[in-house]
Coordinates of C-alpha atoms and ligand atoms in Angstrom, one line a residue:
M18 CA -31.0 -61.2 52.2
F19 CA -33.0 -64.3 51.3
E20 CA -35.7 -64.1 53.8
Q21 CA -39.2 -62.9 52.8
P22 CA -39.8 -59.2 53.7
L23 CA -42.3 -58.8 56.5
L24 CA -44.0 -56.0 54.8
Q25 CA -44.1 -55.4 51.1
V26 CA -45.2 -52.0 49.9
K27 CA -45.9 -51.6 46.2
N28 CA -46.7 -48.4 44.2
V29 CA -48.5 -46.6 46.9
T30 CA -50.2 -43.4 45.8
K31 CA -52.3 -40.9 47.7
K32 CA -53.6 -38.1 45.6
Y33 CA -55.9 -35.3 46.4
G34 CA -57.8 -34.6 43.1
A35 CA -58.7 -36.7 40.2
G36 CA -55.5 -36.2 38.2
C37 CA -55.6 -35.6 34.4
Q38 CA -53.9 -36.6 31.2
K39 CA -51.1 -34.1 31.7
C40 CA -50.0 -35.4 35.2
A41 CA -50.7 -39.0 34.6
A42 CA -47.1 -39.9 33.8
L43 CA -44.9 -40.4 36.8
H44 CA -42.2 -37.8 35.8
S45 CA -44.7 -35.5 34.0
E46 CA -43.3 -32.1 33.0
V47 CA -46.3 -30.1 34.1
M48 CA -45.8 -30.9 37.7
I49 CA -44.7 -28.3 40.1
K50 CA -43.3 -30.3 43.0
N51 CA -46.2 -32.6 43.9
Y52 CA -48.9 -30.3 42.4
C53 CA -50.4 -30.5 38.9
P54 CA -51.4 -26.9 37.9
V55 CA -53.6 -28.1 35.2
C56 CA -56.1 -30.2 37.2
R57 CA -55.0 -28.9 40.7
T58 CA -54.3 -32.4 41.9
V59 CA -51.8 -32.9 44.8
Y60 CA -49.8 -36.1 44.7
A61 CA -49.1 -36.4 48.5
C62 CA -47.2 -39.5 47.9
R63 CA -46.7 -41.3 44.6
D64 CA -45.7 -44.7 43.5
V65 CA -43.8 -45.5 46.7
S66 CA -42.5 -49.1 46.9
F67 CA -40.2 -50.8 49.5
D68 CA -39.8 -53.9 51.6
L69 CA -39.5 -54.0 55.3
Y70 CA -37.5 -57.0 56.8
S71 CA -38.0 -58.6 60.1
G72 CA -36.2 -56.9 62.9
E73 CA -34.8 -54.0 60.9
I74 CA -35.2 -50.2 61.2
L75 CA -36.0 -48.6 57.9
G76 CA -35.5 -44.8 57.7
I77 CA -37.5 -42.4 55.6
V78 CA -36.1 -38.9 55.3
G79 CA -37.2 -36.0 53.3
E80 CA -38.1 -32.3 53.7
S81 CA -41.4 -31.1 55.1
G82 CA -44.2 -31.8 52.6
S83 CA -42.4 -34.7 50.8
G84 CA -45.2 -37.1 51.8
K85 CA -43.6 -39.0 54.7
S86 CA -46.6 -38.7 57.1
T87 CA -49.1 -39.4 54.3
L88 CA -47.3 -42.7 53.5
M89 CA -47.3 -43.7 57.2
Q90 CA -51.0 -42.9 57.5
C91 CA -51.8 -44.9 54.4
L92 CA -50.0 -47.9 55.8
Y93 CA -51.6 -47.5 59.2
F94 CA -55.0 -47.1 57.5
D95 CA -55.6 -43.7 58.9
L96 CA -56.0 -42.5 55.3
E97 CA -57.7 -44.2 52.3
T98 CA -55.0 -44.9 49.7
S99 CA -55.6 -43.9 46.1
S100 CA -53.8 -46.9 44.7
G101 CA -51.2 -49.4 45.5
E102 CA -50.6 -52.7 47.4
V103 CA -49.3 -53.8 50.8
Y104 CA -48.7 -57.4 51.9
M105 CA -47.7 -58.8 55.3
E106 CA -45.8 -62.0 55.6
S107 CA -46.8 -64.6 58.2
S108 CA -50.2 -63.4 59.0
E109 CA -53.6 -64.7 58.4
W110 CA -53.8 -62.1 55.5
Q111 CA -50.8 -63.4 53.7
G112 CA -51.0 -62.9 49.9
E113 CA -53.9 -60.4 50.3
N114 CA -53.6 -56.7 49.6
L115 CA -54.2 -55.2 53.0
F116 CA -55.7 -52.1 51.4
Y117 CA -58.6 -54.2 50.1
L118 CA -59.5 -55.6 53.5
S119 CA -62.7 -54.5 55.3
A120 CA -62.7 -51.8 57.9
K121 CA -63.1 -54.4 60.6
Q122 CA -60.1 -56.5 59.3
K123 CA -58.0 -53.3 59.1
R124 CA -58.9 -52.4 62.7
S125 CA -57.8 -55.8 63.8
I126 CA -54.4 -55.4 62.1
R127 CA -53.9 -52.0 63.6
N128 CA -54.7 -53.4 67.0
S129 CA -52.5 -56.6 66.8
K130 CA -49.9 -56.1 64.1
F131 CA -49.1 -52.4 64.0
G132 CA -48.1 -49.7 66.5
M133 CA -48.0 -46.0 65.6
V134 CA -46.2 -43.1 67.3
Y135 CA -47.3 -39.8 65.8
Q136 CA -45.4 -36.6 65.7
N137 CA -48.0 -34.9 67.8
P138 CA -48.9 -37.0 70.9
I139 CA -52.5 -35.6 70.7
H140 CA -53.1 -37.9 67.9
G141 CA -51.8 -41.0 69.7
L142 CA -53.0 -40.5 73.2
K143 CA -56.1 -39.7 75.1
M144 CA -54.8 -36.8 77.1
E145 CA -57.6 -36.9 79.6
Y146 CA -57.1 -40.6 80.4
S147 CA -54.3 -41.6 82.9
A148 CA -51.1 -42.9 81.3
I149 CA -51.8 -46.4 82.3
S150 CA -55.4 -46.2 81.0
N151 CA -54.0 -45.3 77.6
I152 CA -52.2 -48.6 77.6
G153 CA -55.4 -50.3 78.9
E154 CA -57.4 -48.8 76.0
K155 CA -55.2 -50.4 73.4
L156 CA -55.1 -53.7 75.2
I157 CA -58.8 -53.8 75.5
A158 CA -59.2 -52.9 71.8
A159 CA -57.2 -56.1 71.1
G160 CA -59.5 -58.2 73.3
N161 CA -57.8 -58.2 76.7
R162 CA -60.1 -58.2 79.7
N163 CA -57.7 -59.0 82.5
V164 CA -57.2 -55.8 84.6
K165 CA -54.3 -57.3 86.6
E166 CA -52.5 -58.5 83.5
M167 CA -53.1 -55.2 81.7
E168 CA -51.6 -53.3 84.7
S169 CA -48.6 -55.6 84.7
I170 CA -48.1 -55.1 81.0
G171 CA -48.4 -51.4 81.4
N172 CA -45.9 -51.3 84.2
T173 CA -43.4 -53.4 82.4
L174 CA -43.7 -51.0 79.4
F175 CA -43.4 -47.9 81.5
R176 CA -40.2 -49.3 83.0
E177 CA -38.9 -49.9 79.5
V178 CA -39.6 -46.4 78.3
E179 CA -38.4 -44.9 81.6
I180 CA -41.8 -43.4 82.9
P181 CA -41.6 -43.5 86.7
L182 CA -44.4 -45.9 87.9
F183 CA -45.6 -43.4 90.5
R184 CA -46.7 -41.2 87.7
S185 CA -48.6 -43.9 85.8
K186 CA -52.0 -42.8 87.1
E187 CA -51.5 -39.1 86.0
K188 CA -52.8 -37.7 82.7
P189 CA -50.3 -37.4 79.9
L190 CA -51.7 -33.8 79.5
H191 CA -49.4 -32.9 82.5
F192 CA -46.3 -34.7 81.1
S193 CA -43.4 -33.0 79.3
G194 CA -43.1 -33.5 75.6
G195 CA -40.5 -36.1 75.9
M196 CA -42.5 -38.1 78.4
Q197 CA -45.6 -37.9 76.2
Q198 CA -43.7 -39.5 73.4
R199 CA -42.5 -42.2 75.7
V200 CA -46.1 -43.0 76.8
Q201 CA -47.0 -43.1 73.1
I202 CA -44.2 -45.6 72.4
A203 CA -45.3 -47.7 75.3
K204 CA -48.9 -47.6 74.0
A205 CA -47.8 -48.5 70.5
L206 CA -45.9 -51.5 71.9
S207 CA -48.5 -52.8 74.3
N208 CA -49.8 -55.5 72.0
N209 CA -46.4 -56.6 71.1
P210 CA -46.8 -55.7 67.5
P211 CA -44.2 -56.9 64.9
I212 CA -44.3 -53.5 63.1
L213 CA -44.0 -50.1 64.5
F214 CA -44.4 -46.8 62.6
L215 CA -42.6 -43.7 64.1
D216 CA -43.4 -40.4 62.5
E217 CA -41.1 -37.5 63.5
I218 CA -41.3 -38.6 67.2
T219 CA -38.5 -36.3 68.3
T220 CA -39.2 -33.3 66.2
G221 CA -39.6 -30.3 68.5
L222 CA -38.1 -31.8 71.5
D223 CA -34.9 -30.4 73.2
L224 CA -31.7 -32.2 72.0
S225 CA -31.0 -33.9 75.3
V226 CA -34.6 -35.2 75.4
Q227 CA -34.3 -36.2 71.7
A228 CA -31.3 -38.3 72.5
N229 CA -33.1 -40.0 75.4
V230 CA -36.1 -40.9 73.2
L231 CA -33.9 -42.2 70.4
D232 CA -32.0 -44.3 73.1
V233 CA -35.3 -45.8 74.3
I234 CA -36.2 -46.7 70.6
K235 CA -32.9 -48.3 70.1
N236 CA -33.1 -50.4 73.3
I237 CA -36.7 -51.5 72.3
Q238 CA -35.5 -52.6 68.9
V239 CA -32.8 -54.7 70.5
E240 CA -35.0 -56.2 73.2
Y241 CA -38.3 -56.8 71.3
G242 CA -36.8 -57.4 67.8
V243 CA -39.6 -55.3 66.3
S244 CA -39.4 -54.0 62.8
M245 CA -39.7 -50.2 62.6
I246 CA -40.2 -47.6 59.9
V247 CA -38.7 -44.3 61.3
V248 CA -39.7 -41.1 59.5
S249 CA -37.8 -37.8 60.0
H250 CA -36.9 -34.7 58.1
D251 CA -33.7 -34.9 60.1
L252 CA -31.0 -37.1 58.6
A253 CA -29.1 -37.1 62.0
V254 CA -32.1 -39.1 63.5
I255 CA -32.2 -41.5 60.6
R256 CA -28.3 -42.0 60.8
M257 CA -28.6 -42.8 64.5
L258 CA -31.4 -45.5 64.0
A259 CA -31.8 -46.8 60.5
D260 CA -30.1 -49.8 58.8
R261 CA -31.5 -48.8 55.4
T262 CA -33.0 -45.5 54.2
L263 CA -35.5 -44.1 51.6
V264 CA -35.1 -40.5 50.6
M265 CA -38.4 -38.8 49.6
L266 CA -39.0 -35.7 47.6
D267 CA -42.3 -34.3 46.3
G268 CA -44.1 -37.4 47.2
Q269 CA -41.7 -39.9 45.5
V270 CA -38.7 -42.0 46.5
I271 CA -35.6 -40.5 44.9
E272 CA -33.0 -42.7 46.5
K273 CA -32.8 -45.8 48.7
G274 CA -30.1 -48.0 50.0
L275 CA -28.0 -48.8 53.1
T276 CA -27.9 -45.7 55.4
D277 CA -24.1 -45.8 55.5
Q278 CA -23.9 -45.9 51.7
I279 CA -26.4 -43.0 51.3
L280 CA -24.3 -41.1 53.8
E281 CA -21.0 -41.9 52.2
D282 CA -22.1 -41.6 48.6
P283 CA -25.4 -39.7 48.1
Q284 CA -26.5 -39.8 44.4
H285 CA -29.4 -37.4 44.1
H286 CA -28.5 -33.7 44.5
F287 CA -31.2 -33.3 47.1
T288 CA -29.7 -36.1 49.2
Q289 CA -26.3 -34.6 48.8
Q290 CA -27.7 -31.4 50.2
L291 CA -29.1 -33.2 53.2
V292 CA -25.8 -35.1 53.8
Y293 CA -23.6 -32.0 53.5
S294 CA -25.9 -30.1 55.9
L295 CA -24.9 -32.7 58.6
I296 CA -21.3 -31.8 58.4
Ligands
ADP305 P1 -44.5 -34.6 55.4 O1 -45.0 -35.5 56.4 O2 -43.3 -35.2 54.6 O3 -44.1 -33.3 55.8 P2 -47.2 -34.8 54.4 O4 -47.4 -36.2 54.0 O5 -47.7 -34.2 55.6 O6 -45.6 -34.5 54.3 O7 -47.7 -34.0 53.1 C1 -47.4 -34.3 51.8 C2 -48.1 -33.3 50.8 O8 -49.5 -33.6 50.8 C3 -48.0 -31.9 51.2 O9 -47.7 -31.1 50.0 C4 -49.3 -31.5 51.8 O10 -49.6 -30.2 51.6 C5 -50.3 -32.4 50.9 N1 -51.5 -32.6 51.6 C6 -51.7 -33.3 52.8 N2 -52.9 -33.4 53.1 C7 -53.7 -32.8 52.1 C8 -55.1 -32.6 51.8 N3 -56.0 -33.0 52.6 N4 -55.3 -32.0 50.6 C9 -54.4 -31.6 49.8 N5 -53.0 -31.8 50.0 C10 -52.7 -32.3 51.0
MG306 MG1 -45.1 -35.2 58.5

Protein backbone atom coordinates (compact mmCIF):
# COMPACT_ATOMS: atom_id res chain seq x y z
CA MET A 1 0.00 0.00 0.00
CA PHE A 2 1.47 3.32 -1.06
CA GLU A 3 -1.19 5.63 0.28
CA GLN A 4 -0.65 7.52 3.50
CA PRO A 5 -2.35 6.02 6.55
CA LEU A 6 -5.42 7.93 7.72
CA LEU A 7 -4.37 7.46 11.32
CA GLN A 8 -0.85 6.80 12.55
CA VAL A 9 -0.56 5.56 16.12
CA LYS A 10 2.92 5.52 17.64
CA ASN A 11 4.12 4.05 20.93
CA VAL A 12 0.95 4.74 22.87
CA THR A 13 1.32 3.95 26.57
CA LYS A 14 -1.20 4.34 29.36
CA LYS A 15 0.12 3.49 32.80
CA TYR A 16 -1.40 3.76 36.24
CA GLY A 17 1.51 4.56 38.54
CA ALA A 18 4.86 6.27 38.06
CA GLY A 19 6.88 3.27 36.89
CA CYS A 20 10.38 2.53 38.22
CA GLN A 21 13.79 1.51 36.98
CA LYS A 22 12.87 -2.15 37.26
CA CYS A 23 9.92 -1.94 34.89
CA ALA A 24 11.22 0.81 32.59
CA ALA A 25 12.38 -1.63 29.89
CA LEU A 26 9.64 -2.87 27.58
CA HIS A 27 10.23 -6.58 28.21
CA SER A 28 11.32 -6.21 31.82
CA GLU A 29 11.68 -9.45 33.78
CA VAL A 30 9.96 -8.18 36.90
CA MET A 31 6.62 -7.65 35.21
CA ILE A 32 3.74 -9.95 36.14
CA LYS A 33 1.56 -9.63 33.09
CA ASN A 34 0.94 -5.85 32.89
CA TYR A 35 1.82 -5.19 36.55
CA CYS A 36 5.12 -4.17 38.15
CA PRO A 37 5.25 -5.66 41.67
CA VAL A 38 8.14 -3.35 42.61
CA CYS A 39 6.40 0.02 42.11
CA ARG A 40 2.85 -1.28 41.66
CA THR A 41 2.41 0.37 38.30
CA VAL A 42 -0.14 -1.11 35.88
CA TYR A 43 0.72 -0.72 32.20
CA ALA A 44 -2.81 -0.86 30.81
CA CYS A 45 -1.41 -0.45 27.32
CA ARG A 46 2.22 -0.16 26.41
CA ASP A 47 4.09 1.01 23.34
CA VAL A 48 1.25 0.28 20.92
CA SER A 49 1.87 1.34 17.31
CA PHE A 50 -0.14 0.77 14.14
CA ASP A 51 -1.48 2.48 11.03
CA LEU A 52 -5.12 2.68 9.98
CA TYR A 53 -5.76 3.08 6.25
CA SER A 54 -8.68 4.73 4.57
CA GLY A 55 -11.70 2.43 4.23
CA GLU A 56 -10.21 -0.53 6.07
CA ILE A 57 -11.43 -2.42 9.10
CA LEU A 58 -8.62 -3.06 11.56
CA GLY A 59 -9.28 -5.70 14.21
CA ILE A 60 -7.81 -5.73 17.70
CA VAL A 61 -8.19 -9.02 19.54
CA GLY A 62 -6.99 -10.04 22.99
CA GLU A 63 -8.18 -11.56 26.24
CA SER A 64 -9.99 -9.52 28.86
CA GLY A 65 -7.58 -7.08 30.54
CA SER A 66 -5.17 -6.95 27.61
CA GLY A 67 -5.64 -3.20 27.16
CA LYS A 68 -8.02 -2.99 24.21
CA SER A 69 -10.54 -0.62 25.77
CA THR A 70 -7.79 1.52 27.27
CA LEU A 71 -6.27 1.94 23.83
CA MET A 72 -9.63 2.92 22.28
CA GLN A 73 -10.32 5.38 25.08
CA CYS A 74 -6.89 6.96 24.67
CA LEU A 75 -7.48 7.40 20.92
CA TYR A 76 -10.95 8.84 21.50
CA PHE A 77 -9.52 11.17 24.19
CA ASP A 78 -11.68 9.68 26.95
CA LEU A 79 -8.44 8.99 28.81
CA GLU A 80 -5.29 11.05 29.14
CA THR A 81 -2.46 9.10 27.48
CA SER A 82 0.81 8.68 29.45
CA SER A 83 2.95 8.91 26.32
CA GLY A 84 2.80 8.34 22.60
CA GLU A 85 1.70 10.04 19.40
CA VAL A 86 -1.23 9.95 17.02
CA TYR A 87 -1.44 11.70 13.64
CA MET A 88 -4.39 12.14 11.31
CA GLU A 89 -3.97 12.59 7.57
CA SER A 90 -5.98 15.15 5.56
CA SER A 91 -7.20 17.18 8.47
CA GLU A 92 -6.41 20.65 9.68
CA TRP A 93 -4.23 18.99 12.31
CA GLN A 94 -2.09 17.08 9.85
CA GLY A 95 1.44 16.62 11.20
CA GLU A 96 0.43 17.48 14.76
CA ASN A 97 0.39 14.97 17.58
CA LEU A 98 -3.33 14.95 18.42
CA PHE A 99 -2.60 14.07 22.05
CA TYR A 100 -1.02 17.53 22.45
CA LEU A 101 -4.05 19.46 21.20
CA SER A 102 -6.21 21.53 23.56
CA ALA A 103 -9.33 20.08 25.16
CA LYS A 104 -11.42 22.20 22.80
CA GLN A 105 -9.60 20.95 19.70
CA LYS A 106 -9.92 17.36 20.90
CA ARG A 107 -13.65 17.88 21.39
CA SER A 108 -13.93 19.17 17.88
CA ILE A 109 -12.14 16.08 16.51
CA ARG A 110 -14.39 13.78 18.53
CA ASN A 111 -17.44 15.54 17.14
CA SER A 112 -16.44 15.69 13.50
CA LYS A 113 -13.79 13.03 12.78
CA PHE A 114 -14.46 10.19 15.22
CA GLY A 115 -17.38 8.01 16.18
CA MET A 116 -17.30 5.69 19.18
CA VAL A 117 -19.45 2.69 20.01
CA TYR A 118 -18.90 1.43 23.55
CA GLN A 119 -19.39 -2.09 24.85
CA ASN A 120 -21.92 -0.76 27.31
CA PRO A 121 -24.53 1.46 25.62
CA ILE A 122 -24.87 3.45 28.87
CA HIS A 123 -21.57 5.11 27.98
CA GLY A 124 -22.59 6.07 24.46
CA LEU A 125 -26.27 6.94 24.82
CA LYS A 126 -28.39 9.21 26.96
CA MET A 127 -30.89 6.57 28.02
CA GLU A 128 -33.49 9.13 29.11
CA TYR A 129 -33.51 11.00 25.78
CA SER A 130 -35.40 9.59 22.82
CA ALA A 131 -33.41 7.64 20.23
CA ILE A 132 -33.71 10.46 17.70
CA SER A 133 -32.69 13.08 20.30
CA ASN A 134 -29.50 11.10 20.84
CA ILE A 135 -28.67 11.67 17.19
CA GLY A 136 -29.67 15.32 17.54
CA GLU A 137 -27.37 15.77 20.51
CA LYS A 138 -24.35 14.64 18.55
CA LEU A 139 -25.32 16.78 15.53
CA ILE A 140 -25.83 19.86 17.71
CA ALA A 141 -22.42 19.27 19.32
CA ALA A 142 -20.97 19.48 15.82
CA GLY A 143 -22.73 22.78 15.13
CA ASN A 144 -25.92 21.71 13.35
CA ARG A 145 -28.99 23.82 14.21
CA ASN A 146 -31.48 22.76 11.54
CA VAL A 147 -34.12 20.58 13.17
CA LYS A 148 -35.64 19.31 9.91
CA GLU A 149 -32.24 18.36 8.58
CA MET A 150 -31.27 16.63 11.83
CA GLU A 151 -34.49 14.65 11.79
CA SER A 152 -33.87 13.60 8.23
CA ILE A 153 -30.28 12.52 9.00
CA GLY A 154 -31.57 10.59 12.02
CA ASN A 155 -34.24 8.79 10.01
CA THR A 156 -31.80 7.86 7.26
CA LEU A 157 -29.39 6.42 9.83
CA PHE A 158 -32.13 4.52 11.63
CA ARG A 159 -33.14 2.97 8.34
CA GLU A 160 -29.50 2.02 7.83
CA VAL A 161 -29.18 0.31 11.22
CA GLU A 162 -32.66 -1.19 11.03
CA ILE A 163 -34.37 0.77 13.80
CA PRO A 164 -38.09 1.00 12.90
CA LEU A 165 -38.90 4.68 12.48
CA PHE A 166 -42.04 4.44 14.60
CA ARG A 167 -39.77 3.76 17.58
CA SER A 168 -37.46 6.73 17.02
CA LYS A 169 -39.19 8.87 19.65
CA GLU A 170 -38.84 6.17 22.33
CA LYS A 171 -36.07 6.08 24.92
CA PRO A 172 -33.25 3.59 24.24
CA LEU A 173 -33.74 2.55 27.88
CA HIS A 174 -36.69 0.50 26.68
CA PHE A 175 -34.89 -1.08 23.73
CA SER A 176 -33.32 -4.53 23.59
CA GLY A 177 -29.51 -4.80 23.82
CA GLY A 178 -29.10 -5.27 20.09
CA MET A 179 -31.27 -2.26 19.33
CA GLN A 180 -29.38 -0.10 21.81
CA GLN A 181 -26.15 -1.00 20.03
CA ARG A 182 -27.72 -0.11 16.69
CA VAL A 183 -28.79 3.29 18.02
CA GLN A 184 -25.23 3.80 19.29
CA ILE A 185 -23.90 2.95 15.83
CA ALA A 186 -26.32 5.42 14.23
CA LYS A 187 -25.24 8.10 16.70
CA ALA A 188 -21.56 7.42 16.09
CA LEU A 189 -22.15 7.77 12.35
CA SER A 190 -24.29 10.89 12.52
CA ASN A 191 -21.56 13.39 11.62
CA ASN A 192 -20.28 11.17 8.86
CA PRO A 193 -16.91 10.65 10.58
CA PRO A 194 -14.03 9.10 8.63
CA ILE A 195 -13.06 6.95 11.64
CA LEU A 196 -15.19 4.71 13.83
CA PHE A 197 -14.07 2.97 17.04
CA LEU A 198 -16.07 -0.12 18.00
CA ASP A 199 -15.32 -1.68 21.39
CA GLU A 200 -16.78 -5.17 22.01
CA ILE A 201 -20.06 -4.04 20.52
CA THR A 202 -21.57 -7.53 20.28
CA THR A 203 -20.28 -8.93 23.57
CA GLY A 204 -23.15 -10.15 25.69
CA LEU A 205 -25.69 -10.25 22.86
CA ASP A 206 -27.42 -13.43 21.71
CA LEU A 207 -25.73 -15.06 18.74
CA SER A 208 -28.49 -14.21 16.27
CA VAL A 209 -28.53 -10.59 17.46
CA GLN A 210 -24.74 -10.53 17.25
CA ALA A 211 -24.88 -11.66 13.63
CA ASN A 212 -27.39 -8.93 12.83
CA VAL A 213 -25.25 -6.17 14.40
CA LEU A 214 -22.17 -7.44 12.56
CA ASP A 215 -24.14 -7.40 9.30
CA VAL A 216 -25.12 -3.80 9.96
CA ILE A 217 -21.45 -2.93 10.52
CA LYS A 218 -20.39 -4.62 7.29
CA ASN A 219 -23.07 -2.86 5.26
CA ILE A 220 -22.10 0.50 6.71
CA GLN A 221 -18.46 -0.08 5.90
CA VAL A 222 -19.32 -0.80 2.28
CA GLU A 223 -21.77 2.07 1.93
CA TYR A 224 -19.95 4.81 3.80
CA GLY A 225 -16.36 3.68 3.25
CA VAL A 226 -15.58 4.64 6.83
CA SER A 227 -12.40 3.29 8.45
CA MET A 228 -13.00 1.23 11.55
CA ILE A 229 -11.08 -0.12 14.49
CA VAL A 230 -12.99 -3.12 15.79
CA VAL A 231 -12.04 -4.44 19.22
CA SER A 232 -13.12 -7.83 20.52
CA HIS A 233 -11.95 -10.66 22.76
CA ASP A 234 -13.68 -12.94 20.25
CA LEU A 235 -11.60 -13.90 17.25
CA ALA A 236 -14.77 -15.05 15.44
CA VAL A 237 -16.00 -11.43 15.39
CA ILE A 238 -12.64 -10.17 14.16
CA ARG A 239 -12.51 -12.86 11.48
CA MET A 240 -15.87 -11.77 10.18
CA LEU A 241 -14.99 -8.09 9.93
CA ALA A 242 -11.31 -7.24 9.88
CA ASP A 243 -8.91 -7.01 6.94
CA ARG A 244 -5.89 -6.70 9.21
CA THR A 245 -5.57 -7.63 12.86
CA LEU A 246 -3.47 -6.78 15.91
CA VAL A 247 -3.26 -9.26 18.77
CA MET A 248 -2.79 -7.75 22.23
CA LEU A 249 -1.59 -9.40 25.42
CA ASP A 250 -0.80 -7.72 28.74
CA GLY A 251 -1.06 -4.26 27.20
CA GLN A 252 1.24 -4.95 24.27
CA VAL A 253 0.84 -5.89 20.62
CA ILE A 254 2.29 -9.38 20.25
CA GLU A 255 1.30 -10.06 16.65
CA LYS A 256 -0.03 -8.15 13.66
CA GLY A 257 -0.82 -8.90 10.04
CA LEU A 258 -3.52 -9.74 7.54
CA THR A 259 -6.38 -11.45 9.38
CA ASP A 260 -6.27 -14.44 7.00
CA GLN A 261 -2.56 -14.88 7.59
CA ILE A 262 -2.95 -14.73 11.35
CA LEU A 263 -5.73 -17.31 11.18
CA GLU A 264 -3.75 -19.62 8.91
CA ASP A 265 -0.36 -19.28 10.52
CA PRO A 266 -0.45 -17.78 14.01
CA GLN A 267 3.07 -17.14 15.34
CA HIS A 268 2.72 -16.35 19.04
CA HIS A 269 1.56 -19.21 21.29
CA PHE A 270 -1.21 -17.02 22.66
CA THR A 271 -2.51 -16.32 19.15
CA GLN A 272 -2.27 -20.03 18.40
CA GLN A 273 -4.52 -20.74 21.38
CA LEU A 274 -7.02 -18.16 20.16
CA VAL A 275 -7.06 -19.63 16.67
CA TYR A 276 -7.33 -23.25 17.81
CA SER A 277 -10.21 -22.40 20.12
CA LEU A 278 -12.16 -21.37 16.99
CA ILE A 279 -12.01 -24.82 15.49
P1 LIG B 1 -9.62 -4.93 27.91
O1 LIG B 1 -10.51 -3.89 27.31
O2 LIG B 1 -8.69 -5.57 26.93
O3 LIG B 1 -10.39 -5.97 28.67
P2 LIG B 1 -8.77 -2.79 29.64
O4 LIG B 1 -8.22 -1.78 28.71
O5 LIG B 1 -10.12 -2.56 30.17
O6 LIG B 1 -8.66 -4.23 28.97
O7 LIG B 1 -7.78 -2.92 30.87
C1 LIG B 1 -6.38 -3.11 30.71
C2 LIG B 1 -5.71 -3.21 32.06
O8 LIG B 1 -5.71 -1.94 32.71
C3 LIG B 1 -6.38 -4.19 33.03
O9 LIG B 1 -5.35 -4.92 33.68
C4 LIG B 1 -7.09 -3.26 33.99
O10 LIG B 1 -7.20 -3.86 35.27
C5 LIG B 1 -6.14 -2.07 34.04
N1 LIG B 1 -6.80 -0.83 34.44
C6 LIG B 1 -7.82 -0.20 33.84
N2 LIG B 1 -8.17 0.92 34.48
C7 LIG B 1 -7.34 1.01 35.55
C8 LIG B 1 -7.18 1.96 36.62
N3 LIG B 1 -7.96 3.03 36.72
N4 LIG B 1 -6.22 1.71 37.53
C9 LIG B 1 -5.42 0.64 37.42
N5 LIG B 1 -5.51 -0.28 36.44
C10 LIG B 1 -6.46 -0.11 35.52
MG1 LIG C 1 -12.59 -3.88 27.18
